Amino acid sequence: MAGLAAALALSVTACSSTGAQAEPESQPTETKNATEAAPQPAVGLPNTPAGLQAQWVLTLINSETAVATDGFADKFADVILSELSAEQLAEVLEQVRSEGPWTPINVNAADTQGIFTLQSKPNDLMDLQLSVDEAGLINGIFFGPGTPVRTPAASWEEVETSVAALPDGSGLAVYRAADGTSILDIDADTAKPVGSIFKLYVLVAVTDAVDAGTLSWDAKLTVTDDLRSLPSGELQDAPAGTTVTVRDAAQKMISISDNTATDLLMDAVGRPAVEQALSDAGHADTNRNIPFLSTRELFQLGWGVEDSVRGQWAEADDDGRRELLQTLPGGVLDIPAAAVTTPVWQQDLDWFATAEDLMRAHLALQERAATDAGAPLRDILGANNGLNLEIGGDWTYIGFKGGSAPGVMAGSWYLERNDGERFVVVQQGASSSPAEVADPMTFFGPAQDAIALLAAEGRD
């Protein structure tokens, strides 16, 4: 597909904890040999804000007439049109159209973002990655090589084989929530960096503050330059003085992994409260994450200081690390996105947890969801289930949080099956080579297969 060499790539806003990865959109990982490829059946696109815009793009690139710019101003956000003119956008779409027609064969999408795999010929696959803003306008779009659809694992043994094919240090755990027993345990006892999944502990701290009466879900938080972080999210682009409610900030923190929303919440409850939440949620080794970093602090220490300062952090004790945090400057961050590419988790710059820690965190939040203070939690945690899983069939509820950083990928799911059984699935991976764990569509195949096997178990 040589014509895609001029693929269009613009910033996607709905990304994970350190701006390195879109929230997990999973695809299975085992592919057919190219010589055996066959046309895949078409699938429908969802009637979500992202799905509707993908339908519009698909109509353009399947049209019998050349792509025109009519209506582009009503479809693309200013962040796109400020980078490329409508004519330039049409030129790229026309290039894609010339290699069609395109059939959608796989969809991994949440409400505001998605990856749509399209096929023109048996061996010609293309991924349309697309995100939309709050108004439903396209604020991120990317055409790139498609990920072939593969045959899902048919047994737990095949899931284990899929995990074994991932980079060394990858793990997968499947738990029954009723008693915490494991159905599958692959390197689940090793604490690994978890990226944005740490935001579950912030949510615990916020809920406990609401329960204690020191905070309310309707309280207003104010964006300032000293609290402004970097993408992922939306609030990093909000003017200083913008206010958002605690509930809205929590929704953004979980559903689109908004880093500035997270830091506003951490500032509201205080660092000690989040550190206490680790213990209250059952984390086995809280010291590994103390002092508890904000996302802004991770950006500053990870990619905004000299290597020697990162070395100081890695070697310092609790008091030394707290003193180092006090030296970080306020104001607008000036860290180019291109700098955020080197793994720093090996220097203790991330948040660390075992699969069992994350299982307990999910269960702690579900326990709080049954209280008056925790009433919004199920909506917050269930807004984006990470794998575009259908609710109302095998699964009646799914709560999700994923995370990433350079060299880090992790996902965690709390699931309620239609027979009343509850499960937690956690997949983690960390590598010194960012490319090894950079593609969530590949990495989270085993987790998707595990969830499918649990669904099938409920139908047997």
Coordinates of C-alpha atoms in Angstrom, one line a residue:
M1 CA 0.0 0.0 0.0
A2 CA 2.6 2.5 -1.1
G3 CA 0.0 5.3 -1.4
L4 CA -0.2 5.4 2.4
A5 CA 3.4 6.6 2.7
A6 CA 1.9 10.1 3.0
A7 CA -0.4 9.1 5.8
L8 CA -2.0 11.8 7.8
A9 CA -1.0 12.0 11.5
L10 CA -2.2 14.6 13.9
S11 CA -2.3 14.8 17.7
V12 CA -4.8 12.5 19.3
T13 CA -6.1 13.9 22.6
A14 CA -7.5 10.8 24.3
C15 CA -4.2 9.3 25.5
S16 CA -2.9 7.7 28.6
S17 CA -1.0 8.7 31.6
T18 CA 2.1 10.1 30.1
G19 CA 0.9 11.0 26.7
A20 CA 2.6 8.0 25.2
Q21 CA -0.3 5.8 24.2
A22 CA -4.0 5.9 23.5
E23 CA -6.1 4.2 26.1
P24 CA -6.1 0.5 25.3
E25 CA -7.9 -0.5 22.2
S26 CA -7.2 -4.2 22.0
Q27 CA -6.8 -6.5 19.0
P28 CA -5.8 -10.2 19.1
T29 CA -2.2 -10.8 18.4
E30 CA -1.8 -14.1 16.5
T31 CA -2.2 -13.4 12.7
K32 CA -2.7 -15.5 9.7
N33 CA 0.2 -15.9 7.3
A34 CA -0.2 -13.3 4.6
T35 CA -0.4 -15.9 1.8
E36 CA -3.5 -17.4 3.6
A37 CA -5.2 -14.1 4.1
A38 CA -8.8 -13.9 3.0
P39 CA -11.4 -11.2 2.9
Q40 CA -12.9 -10.6 6.3
P41 CA -16.6 -10.0 6.9
A42 CA -17.7 -6.4 7.3
V43 CA -18.6 -5.1 10.8
G44 CA -20.8 -2.2 11.7
L45 CA -19.4 1.1 13.1
P46 CA -20.8 2.2 16.4
N47 CA -23.2 5.1 16.8
T48 CA -20.9 6.9 19.2
P49 CA -19.3 10.3 18.6
A50 CA -16.1 8.7 17.3
G51 CA -18.0 6.0 15.4
L52 CA -20.2 8.5 13.6
Q53 CA -17.2 10.5 12.4
A54 CA -15.5 7.3 11.3
Q55 CA -18.7 6.5 9.3
W56 CA -18.4 9.9 7.6
V57 CA -14.7 9.3 6.8
L58 CA -15.5 5.9 5.4
T59 CA -18.2 7.4 3.2
L60 CA -15.6 9.9 1.8
I61 CA -13.0 7.3 1.1
N62 CA -15.5 4.9 -0.5
S63 CA -17.1 7.6 -2.7
E64 CA -17.2 7.2 -6.5
T65 CA -16.3 10.9 -6.8
A66 CA -13.2 12.7 -5.7
V67 CA -13.1 14.0 -2.1
A68 CA -14.3 17.6 -1.8
T69 CA -13.9 19.9 1.1
D70 CA -17.6 20.5 1.6
G71 CA -18.5 20.3 5.3
F72 CA -15.0 20.0 6.6
A73 CA -15.4 23.0 8.9
D74 CA -18.3 21.1 10.6
K75 CA -16.3 17.9 11.0
F76 CA -12.8 18.8 11.9
A77 CA -11.8 20.7 15.1
D78 CA -9.7 23.9 14.9
V79 CA -6.6 21.9 16.2
I80 CA -6.7 20.0 12.9
L81 CA -7.6 22.8 10.6
S82 CA -4.8 25.0 12.1
E83 CA -2.3 22.4 11.1
L84 CA -3.6 21.4 7.6
S85 CA -5.9 23.3 5.3
A86 CA -9.2 21.7 4.1
E87 CA -7.6 21.2 0.7
Q88 CA -4.6 19.4 2.2
L89 CA -6.9 17.1 4.2
A90 CA -8.9 16.4 1.1
E91 CA -5.7 15.5 -0.7
V92 CA -4.8 12.9 1.9
L93 CA -8.3 11.5 2.0
E94 CA -8.3 11.3 -1.8
Q95 CA -5.1 9.4 -1.7
V96 CA -6.7 6.8 0.6
R97 CA -9.8 6.7 -1.6
S98 CA -7.7 5.8 -4.6
E99 CA -6.8 2.5 -2.9
G100 CA -10.3 1.5 -1.9
P101 CA -13.0 0.7 -1.6
W102 CA -12.6 0.0 2.1
T103 CA -14.5 -2.4 4.3
P104 CA -14.5 -2.2 8.1
I105 CA -13.5 -5.5 9.5
N106 CA -12.7 -4.7 13.1
V107 CA -13.5 -2.0 15.6
N108 CA -12.0 -1.1 18.9
A109 CA -13.6 2.1 20.1
A110 CA -14.8 4.0 23.1
D111 CA -17.2 7.0 22.8
T112 CA -14.6 9.6 21.9
Q113 CA -11.8 7.5 20.3
G114 CA -11.4 4.4 18.2
I115 CA -9.2 2.3 16.0
F116 CA -11.1 1.0 12.9
T117 CA -9.4 -1.6 10.8
L118 CA -10.3 -1.4 7.1
Q119 CA -9.6 -3.8 4.3
S120 CA -9.5 -3.1 0.5
K121 CA -7.9 -6.4 -0.7
P122 CA -7.2 -9.6 1.3
N123 CA -3.7 -8.4 2.2
D124 CA -4.3 -4.7 2.2
L125 CA -5.3 -3.5 5.7
M126 CA -5.4 0.0 7.0
D127 CA -6.1 1.3 10.5
L128 CA -8.1 4.5 10.9
Q129 CA -7.3 5.9 14.3
L130 CA -9.7 8.7 15.2
S131 CA -10.7 10.8 18.2
V132 CA -13.2 13.6 18.8
D133 CA -13.5 16.5 21.2
E134 CA -16.4 17.3 23.5
A135 CA -18.3 18.8 20.6
G136 CA -17.9 15.7 18.5
L137 CA -15.4 17.3 16.1
I138 CA -12.4 15.3 14.9
N139 CA -9.4 16.4 16.8
G140 CA -7.1 13.5 16.0
I141 CA -6.8 11.3 12.9
F142 CA -4.2 8.8 11.6
F143 CA -4.1 6.4 8.7
G144 CA -1.5 3.6 9.1
P145 CA -0.8 0.0 8.4
G146 CA -3.6 -2.3 9.6
T147 CA -3.3 -5.0 12.2
P148 CA -4.6 -8.3 10.8
V149 CA -7.5 -9.9 12.6
R150 CA -6.4 -13.1 14.2
T151 CA -8.0 -16.2 15.7
P152 CA -8.7 -15.7 19.4
A153 CA -7.3 -18.1 21.9
A154 CA -9.7 -21.1 22.5
S155 CA -8.3 -22.2 25.9
W156 CA -6.4 -20.9 28.9
E157 CA -3.3 -22.8 27.6
E158 CA -3.5 -20.8 24.4
V159 CA -3.7 -17.6 26.4
E160 CA -0.6 -18.5 28.2
T161 CA 1.1 -19.1 24.9
S162 CA 0.1 -15.7 23.7
V163 CA 1.5 -14.1 26.8
A164 CA 4.8 -16.0 26.4
A165 CA 5.1 -14.4 22.9
L166 CA 5.1 -10.9 24.5
P167 CA 8.3 -9.2 25.7
D168 CA 10.0 -10.7 28.8
G169 CA 8.4 -9.5 32.0
S170 CA 4.8 -9.4 30.7
G171 CA 2.2 -10.8 33.0
L172 CA -1.5 -11.6 33.0
A173 CA -3.7 -12.5 35.9
V174 CA -7.4 -13.4 36.1
Y175 CA -9.2 -13.4 39.5
R176 CA -12.6 -14.4 40.8
A177 CA -13.7 -11.3 42.7
A178 CA -15.8 -13.2 45.3
D179 CA -12.7 -14.7 47.0
G180 CA -9.7 -13.3 45.2
T181 CA -8.6 -16.7 43.9
S182 CA -6.8 -16.7 40.6
I183 CA -7.9 -18.5 37.4
L184 CA -4.7 -17.6 35.7
D185 CA -1.5 -16.2 37.2
I186 CA 1.4 -15.3 34.9
D187 CA 4.1 -13.3 36.7
A188 CA 1.3 -11.7 38.7
D189 CA 3.3 -11.3 41.9
T190 CA 6.0 -9.0 40.4
A191 CA 5.4 -5.3 41.0
K192 CA 5.5 -3.5 37.6
P193 CA 5.1 0.1 36.5
V194 CA 1.4 0.7 35.7
G195 CA 1.3 4.2 34.2
S196 CA -2.2 5.8 34.5
I197 CA -3.7 2.9 36.5
F198 CA -2.4 4.7 39.5
K199 CA -5.4 7.0 39.1
L200 CA -7.5 4.3 40.7
Y201 CA -5.8 5.2 44.0
V202 CA -6.5 8.9 43.4
L203 CA -10.1 8.0 43.0
V204 CA -10.1 6.1 46.3
A205 CA -8.7 9.1 48.0
V206 CA -11.3 11.5 46.5
T207 CA -14.1 9.2 47.5
D208 CA -12.8 8.9 51.0
A209 CA -12.6 12.7 51.2
V210 CA -16.2 13.0 50.1
D211 CA -17.2 10.4 52.7
A212 CA -15.3 12.4 55.4
G213 CA -17.0 15.6 54.4
T214 CA -13.8 17.4 53.4
L215 CA -14.7 17.4 49.7
S216 CA -17.8 17.2 47.6
W217 CA -18.4 15.9 44.1
D218 CA -19.8 19.3 43.2
A219 CA -16.9 21.3 44.5
K220 CA -15.1 23.4 41.9
L221 CA -11.4 22.9 41.1
T222 CA -9.5 25.6 39.2
V223 CA -6.9 25.1 36.5
T224 CA -3.7 27.0 37.2
D225 CA -0.3 27.0 35.4
D226 CA 1.2 25.4 38.5
L227 CA -1.1 22.5 38.3
R228 CA -1.3 22.2 34.5
S229 CA 0.2 18.9 33.3
L230 CA 0.8 17.6 29.8
P231 CA -1.4 15.3 27.6
S232 CA -3.2 13.0 27.7
G233 CA -6.5 14.7 28.3
E234 CA -8.2 18.0 27.6
L235 CA -7.7 20.3 30.6
Q236 CA -4.1 20.9 29.8
D237 CA -5.4 23.1 27.0
A238 CA -7.9 25.0 29.2
P239 CA -7.1 28.6 30.1
A240 CA -5.9 29.4 33.6
G241 CA -8.9 30.1 35.8
T242 CA -11.1 27.4 34.1
T243 CA -13.1 25.5 36.7
V244 CA -14.3 22.0 36.7
T245 CA -16.3 20.0 39.3
V246 CA -14.7 17.2 41.3
R247 CA -17.0 14.7 39.6
D248 CA -16.2 16.0 36.1
A249 CA -12.5 15.9 36.9
A250 CA -12.8 12.4 38.2
Q251 CA -14.7 11.4 35.0
K252 CA -12.0 12.8 32.8
M253 CA -9.2 11.3 34.9
I254 CA -10.6 7.8 34.4
S255 CA -12.4 7.8 31.0
I256 CA -9.8 9.8 29.0
S257 CA -7.0 9.6 31.5
D258 CA -6.8 13.4 31.8
N259 CA -3.5 14.2 33.5
T260 CA -4.4 17.8 34.5
A261 CA -7.7 16.6 36.0
T262 CA -5.7 14.1 38.0
D263 CA -3.4 16.6 39.4
L264 CA -6.2 19.0 40.3
L265 CA -7.8 16.1 42.3
M266 CA -4.5 15.2 44.0
D267 CA -4.0 18.9 44.9
A268 CA -7.6 19.0 46.4
V269 CA -7.1 16.0 48.7
G270 CA -3.3 16.3 49.3
R271 CA -0.5 13.9 48.7
P272 CA -0.8 12.3 52.1
A273 CA -4.4 11.3 51.4
V274 CA -3.4 9.5 48.2
E275 CA -0.6 7.8 50.0
Q276 CA -3.1 6.6 52.6
A277 CA -5.4 5.4 49.8
L278 CA -2.7 2.9 48.7
S279 CA -2.8 1.3 52.1
D280 CA -6.6 1.5 52.4
A281 CA -7.0 -0.1 49.0
G282 CA -4.8 -3.1 50.0
H283 CA -1.6 -2.3 48.2
A284 CA 1.0 -4.7 49.6
D285 CA 4.1 -2.5 49.3
T286 CA 3.1 1.1 49.7
N287 CA 6.7 2.4 50.2
R288 CA 7.5 1.7 46.6
N289 CA 5.1 4.6 45.6
I290 CA 6.0 7.1 48.4
P291 CA 6.3 10.0 47.9
F292 CA 3.4 9.6 45.5
L293 CA 4.1 11.5 42.3
S294 CA 1.6 13.7 40.4
T295 CA 1.6 13.4 36.6
R296 CA 3.3 16.8 36.3
E297 CA 6.1 15.7 38.6
L298 CA 6.6 12.5 36.5
F299 CA 7.0 14.6 33.4
Q300 CA 9.4 17.0 35.1
L301 CA 11.6 14.3 36.7
G302 CA 11.3 11.9 33.8
W303 CA 12.0 14.2 30.8
G304 CA 12.5 17.7 32.1
V305 CA 15.7 17.5 34.1
E306 CA 19.3 16.3 33.7
D307 CA 20.1 12.6 33.9
S308 CA 22.0 13.3 37.2
V309 CA 18.8 14.5 38.8
R310 CA 17.0 11.3 37.8
G311 CA 19.9 9.5 39.3
Q312 CA 19.5 11.4 42.6
W313 CA 15.8 10.4 42.6
A314 CA 16.6 6.7 42.1
E315 CA 19.1 6.7 44.9
A316 CA 17.3 8.9 47.4
D317 CA 15.3 7.8 50.4
D318 CA 11.8 9.1 51.2
D319 CA 13.0 12.4 52.7
G320 CA 15.5 13.0 49.9
R321 CA 12.8 12.4 47.3
R322 CA 10.4 14.8 49.0
E323 CA 13.1 17.5 49.1
L324 CA 13.8 16.9 45.4
L325 CA 10.1 17.4 44.6
Q326 CA 10.2 20.8 46.4
T327 CA 12.9 22.0 43.9
L328 CA 10.7 21.4 40.8
P329 CA 9.6 24.7 39.3
G330 CA 6.0 25.9 38.9
G331 CA 4.5 27.5 35.9
V332 CA 3.8 26.2 32.4
L333 CA 5.8 23.1 31.5
D334 CA 8.2 23.3 28.6
I335 CA 8.8 19.7 27.8
P336 CA 8.6 18.8 24.1
A337 CA 6.6 15.7 23.2
A338 CA 9.6 14.3 21.3
A339 CA 11.5 14.2 24.6
V340 CA 8.9 11.9 26.2
T341 CA 10.2 8.7 24.5
T342 CA 12.9 7.3 26.8
P343 CA 11.8 4.7 29.5
V344 CA 12.4 6.1 33.0
W345 CA 10.5 3.5 35.1
Q346 CA 13.8 1.7 35.8
Q347 CA 14.7 4.8 37.9
D348 CA 11.5 4.4 40.0
L349 CA 9.8 7.1 37.9
D350 CA 6.4 5.6 37.5
W351 CA 3.8 4.0 39.9
F352 CA 4.3 0.4 40.8
A353 CA 1.8 -2.4 41.6
T354 CA 1.3 -6.1 41.3
A355 CA -1.7 -7.6 39.6
E356 CA -3.1 -8.5 43.0
D357 CA -2.7 -4.9 44.2
L358 CA -4.7 -3.7 41.2
M359 CA -7.4 -6.4 41.8
R360 CA -7.7 -5.1 45.4
A361 CA -7.9 -1.5 44.2
H362 CA -10.8 -2.3 41.8
L363 CA -12.6 -4.2 44.6
A364 CA -12.1 -1.3 47.0
L365 CA -13.7 1.1 44.6
Q366 CA -16.6 -1.2 44.0
E367 CA -17.1 -1.5 47.8
R368 CA -17.2 2.3 48.0
A369 CA -19.5 2.5 45.1
A370 CA -22.2 0.9 47.3
T371 CA -22.0 3.9 49.7
D372 CA -23.6 7.3 49.4
A373 CA -20.2 9.0 49.0
G374 CA -19.3 6.6 46.2
A375 CA -22.5 6.8 44.3
P376 CA -20.8 8.2 41.1
L377 CA -18.1 5.6 41.0
R378 CA -19.7 3.0 38.8
D379 CA -20.5 5.5 36.1
I380 CA -17.0 7.0 36.3
L381 CA -15.2 3.6 36.1
G382 CA -17.6 2.2 33.4
A383 CA -17.5 5.1 30.9
N384 CA -14.7 3.5 28.9
N385 CA -14.2 -0.3 29.1
G386 CA -11.1 -0.2 27.0
L387 CA -11.9 -3.1 24.7
N388 CA -15.2 -1.9 23.2
L389 CA -16.9 -4.8 24.9
E390 CA -20.7 -5.0 24.7
I391 CA -22.6 -4.3 27.8
G392 CA -26.0 -6.1 28.2
G393 CA -25.0 -9.5 26.8
D394 CA -22.5 -11.6 28.6
W395 CA -21.4 -8.6 30.7
T396 CA -23.7 -6.4 32.7
Y397 CA -21.0 -4.0 33.9
I398 CA -17.3 -3.4 33.2
G399 CA -15.0 -1.0 35.0
F400 CA -11.6 -0.2 33.4
K401 CA -8.4 1.7 33.8
G402 CA -5.4 1.4 31.6
G403 CA -2.0 3.1 31.5
S404 CA 1.2 3.5 29.7
A405 CA 4.5 5.4 29.5
P406 CA 7.6 4.8 27.3
G407 CA 8.3 1.1 27.8
V408 CA 5.2 0.6 29.9
M409 CA 1.8 -0.9 29.1
A410 CA -0.9 -2.0 31.6
G411 CA -4.6 -2.6 31.6
S412 CA -7.1 -3.6 34.4
W413 CA -10.7 -4.6 34.1
Y414 CA -13.4 -5.3 36.7
L415 CA -16.2 -7.4 35.1
E416 CA -19.7 -8.5 36.2
R417 CA -21.1 -11.4 34.2
N418 CA -24.8 -11.8 33.6
D419 CA -24.9 -14.8 36.0
G420 CA -23.7 -12.7 38.9
E421 CA -20.1 -13.8 38.8
R422 CA -17.4 -11.1 39.1
F423 CA -13.8 -11.1 37.8
V424 CA -10.8 -8.9 37.6
V425 CA -8.3 -9.1 34.7
V426 CA -5.0 -7.4 34.8
Q427 CA -2.3 -7.4 32.1
Q428 CA 1.1 -5.7 32.6
G429 CA 4.3 -5.3 30.7
A430 CA 7.5 -3.2 31.0
S431 CA 10.5 -3.1 28.7
S432 CA 13.6 -1.0 28.2
S433 CA 12.7 -0.9 24.5
P434 CA 9.6 1.3 24.0
A435 CA 8.8 -0.3 20.7
E436 CA 8.2 -3.7 22.3
V437 CA 5.2 -2.5 24.3
A438 CA 4.1 0.5 22.2
D439 CA 1.0 -1.0 20.4
P440 CA -2.0 -1.7 22.7
M441 CA -3.8 -3.4 19.9
T442 CA -1.1 -6.1 19.9
F443 CA -0.2 -6.1 23.6
F444 CA -3.7 -6.6 25.0
G445 CA -4.7 -9.5 22.9
P446 CA -4.3 -12.0 25.8
A447 CA -6.5 -9.9 28.1
Q448 CA -9.2 -9.7 25.4
D449 CA -9.0 -13.5 25.0
A450 CA -9.2 -14.1 28.7
I451 CA -12.3 -12.0 28.9
A452 CA -13.8 -13.8 26.0
L453 CA -13.1 -17.2 27.7
L454 CA -14.8 -15.9 30.9
A455 CA -17.8 -14.9 28.8
A456 CA -18.0 -18.3 27.2
E457 CA -17.7 -20.0 30.6
G458 CA -20.9 -18.2 31.6
R459 CA -22.7 -19.5 28.6
D460 CA -21.8 -23.1 29.1

